[in-house]
Amino acid sequence: MRICVVGCGYVGLVVACSLSICGHSVCAVERDQKKLSLLRQNKMPFYEKGLQAMLLEARKKNALTFTDDLRTALENSDLVFVTVGTPSLADGRVDLGQVRSVAEGIAELATKPVTVVMKSTVPPGTGRALCEAIFSKASVPIKYVSNPEFLREGEAVFDWLHPDRIVIGVNNPSDAEGLLKVYQHIEAPKLVMDVTSAEMVKYAANAFLATKISFINEIANLCELVGADILQVSKGVGLDKRIGPSFLRAGLGYGGSCFPKDTKALDYVSSFNGHSFNLLKAVIQVNAEQRIRVVRKLEHALTGLTGRRIGILGLAFKPGTDDTREAPAIDIATQLLSQGAIVHACDPVVELGPSHHLSNLTYKDPYEAVKGCQAVLLATEWDMFLRLDWSRVKELMEPPYVVLDGRNVLDKDELTKKGFMYLGIGR
Ligand code: UDX
């Protein structure tokens, strides 16, 4: 099939590379000239495990081209995947500017019937509005399909090949045919439903996962007060098949490009529709407070923050990615700095731009980062930090040798034996 993918972010590039390797002819559209030039040289504009190799394979097959010209890309395409960004506005609303502009572009430039597959995360009701206001006015018939994406960053390639389900929202059941063909080799339940329900599946899934995280973080906070261990509690709770073990890891809370944005957007949509989604509001609040708690813990352990030197291990919002959007580490570092602490940060892949307020404080070598620190916060559970030589770390640090294990992944007993003041989350 001839496919056009508009937007070369995490989702767009995974879609474009995977489909071209599977035998489709793909033209990917990117308006950012810097990104476009990197991609044309077969270079990745961001880090995502396994994707660089896929890009090279797709390009070797001559199955993937890059352009900034939507008109040319549309000329030869049967399916157009829309994978542009939908960032948050200050009030929690989703900024649909890029989605609307691509939709208008397609409606204006399409010269033959085409199916638009919306993969960008858009609030429930958006597809219906786009069809009414834009696609129905095009000079050629345009079919609209909502096909939310559930990829995790860092595992995007694996998740694409092994999804739990494929959700397809359509106005008429026959509109799903082209997309079902594209997915014919992927083994997963394929659910065809109406457009608004498909949009809602994405928000409900993310809100539910975020709820699990905030719930377990609240249980962890309570564990600290009553003297229970969250690791044992999570295990005991997660073995109940009705609950399941995933997303029960207590820590610094969720970050990234999806959960913070999507929970706020769903809260906004609820309020807009006259419904106060109190549970979701609490999930968002608990997540924000989890970061403040960590700052307070460090303040307490170091009897103040002014002039204290604190090493932050990990800046990415989770391992396997260089994404720092809504990353707890960045937020915590900023709060520590504003309260007079001296911060050293370390991440194996994150490259902060020269204008970033933490760029001068960032090290590649964790041993350099912990030098002279009174406390170390493990913020991202990169393998590199799990394999640290803690005796060497201790020699480089200064009393009171605080280790705040923000992801509960370090060996508490071993660190305590080595003379560290170990603090976890809910332990
Ligand atoms: C998420 C969804 O999983 C994915 O389906 C959706 O398409 C995009 O949003 P992603 O943001 O890549 O994916 O990361 P994920 O692995 O789900 O983790 C999200 C955040 O939750 C991370 O900050 C992670 O550290 C945190 N988390 C996750 C916890 O704090 N505890 C857990 O038990 C699980």
Short mmCIF file of C-alpha atoms in Angstrom, two decimals, residues 21 107 121 177 236 238 245 310 358 389 414:
data_model
loop_
_atom_site.label_atom_id
_atom_site.label_comp_id
_atom_site.label_asym_id
_atom_site.label_seq_id
_atom_site.Cartn_x
_atom_site.Cartn_y
_atom_site.Cartn_z
CA ILE A 21 9.87 -2.61 6.43
CA ALA A 107 -8.76 18.55 2.63
CA THR A 121 -4.08 11.71 20.75
CA GLU A 177 -11.06 -2.06 5.64
CA GLY A 236 0.74 -8.94 47.63
CA GLY A 238 -0.61 -7.27 42.39
CA PRO A 245 1.10 -6.53 39.02
CA ILE A 310 22.79 16.87 45.77
CA LEU A 358 20.48 22.52 34.13
CA ASP A 389 30.16 0.67 42.61
CA GLU A 414 23.63 -3.44 51.15
#
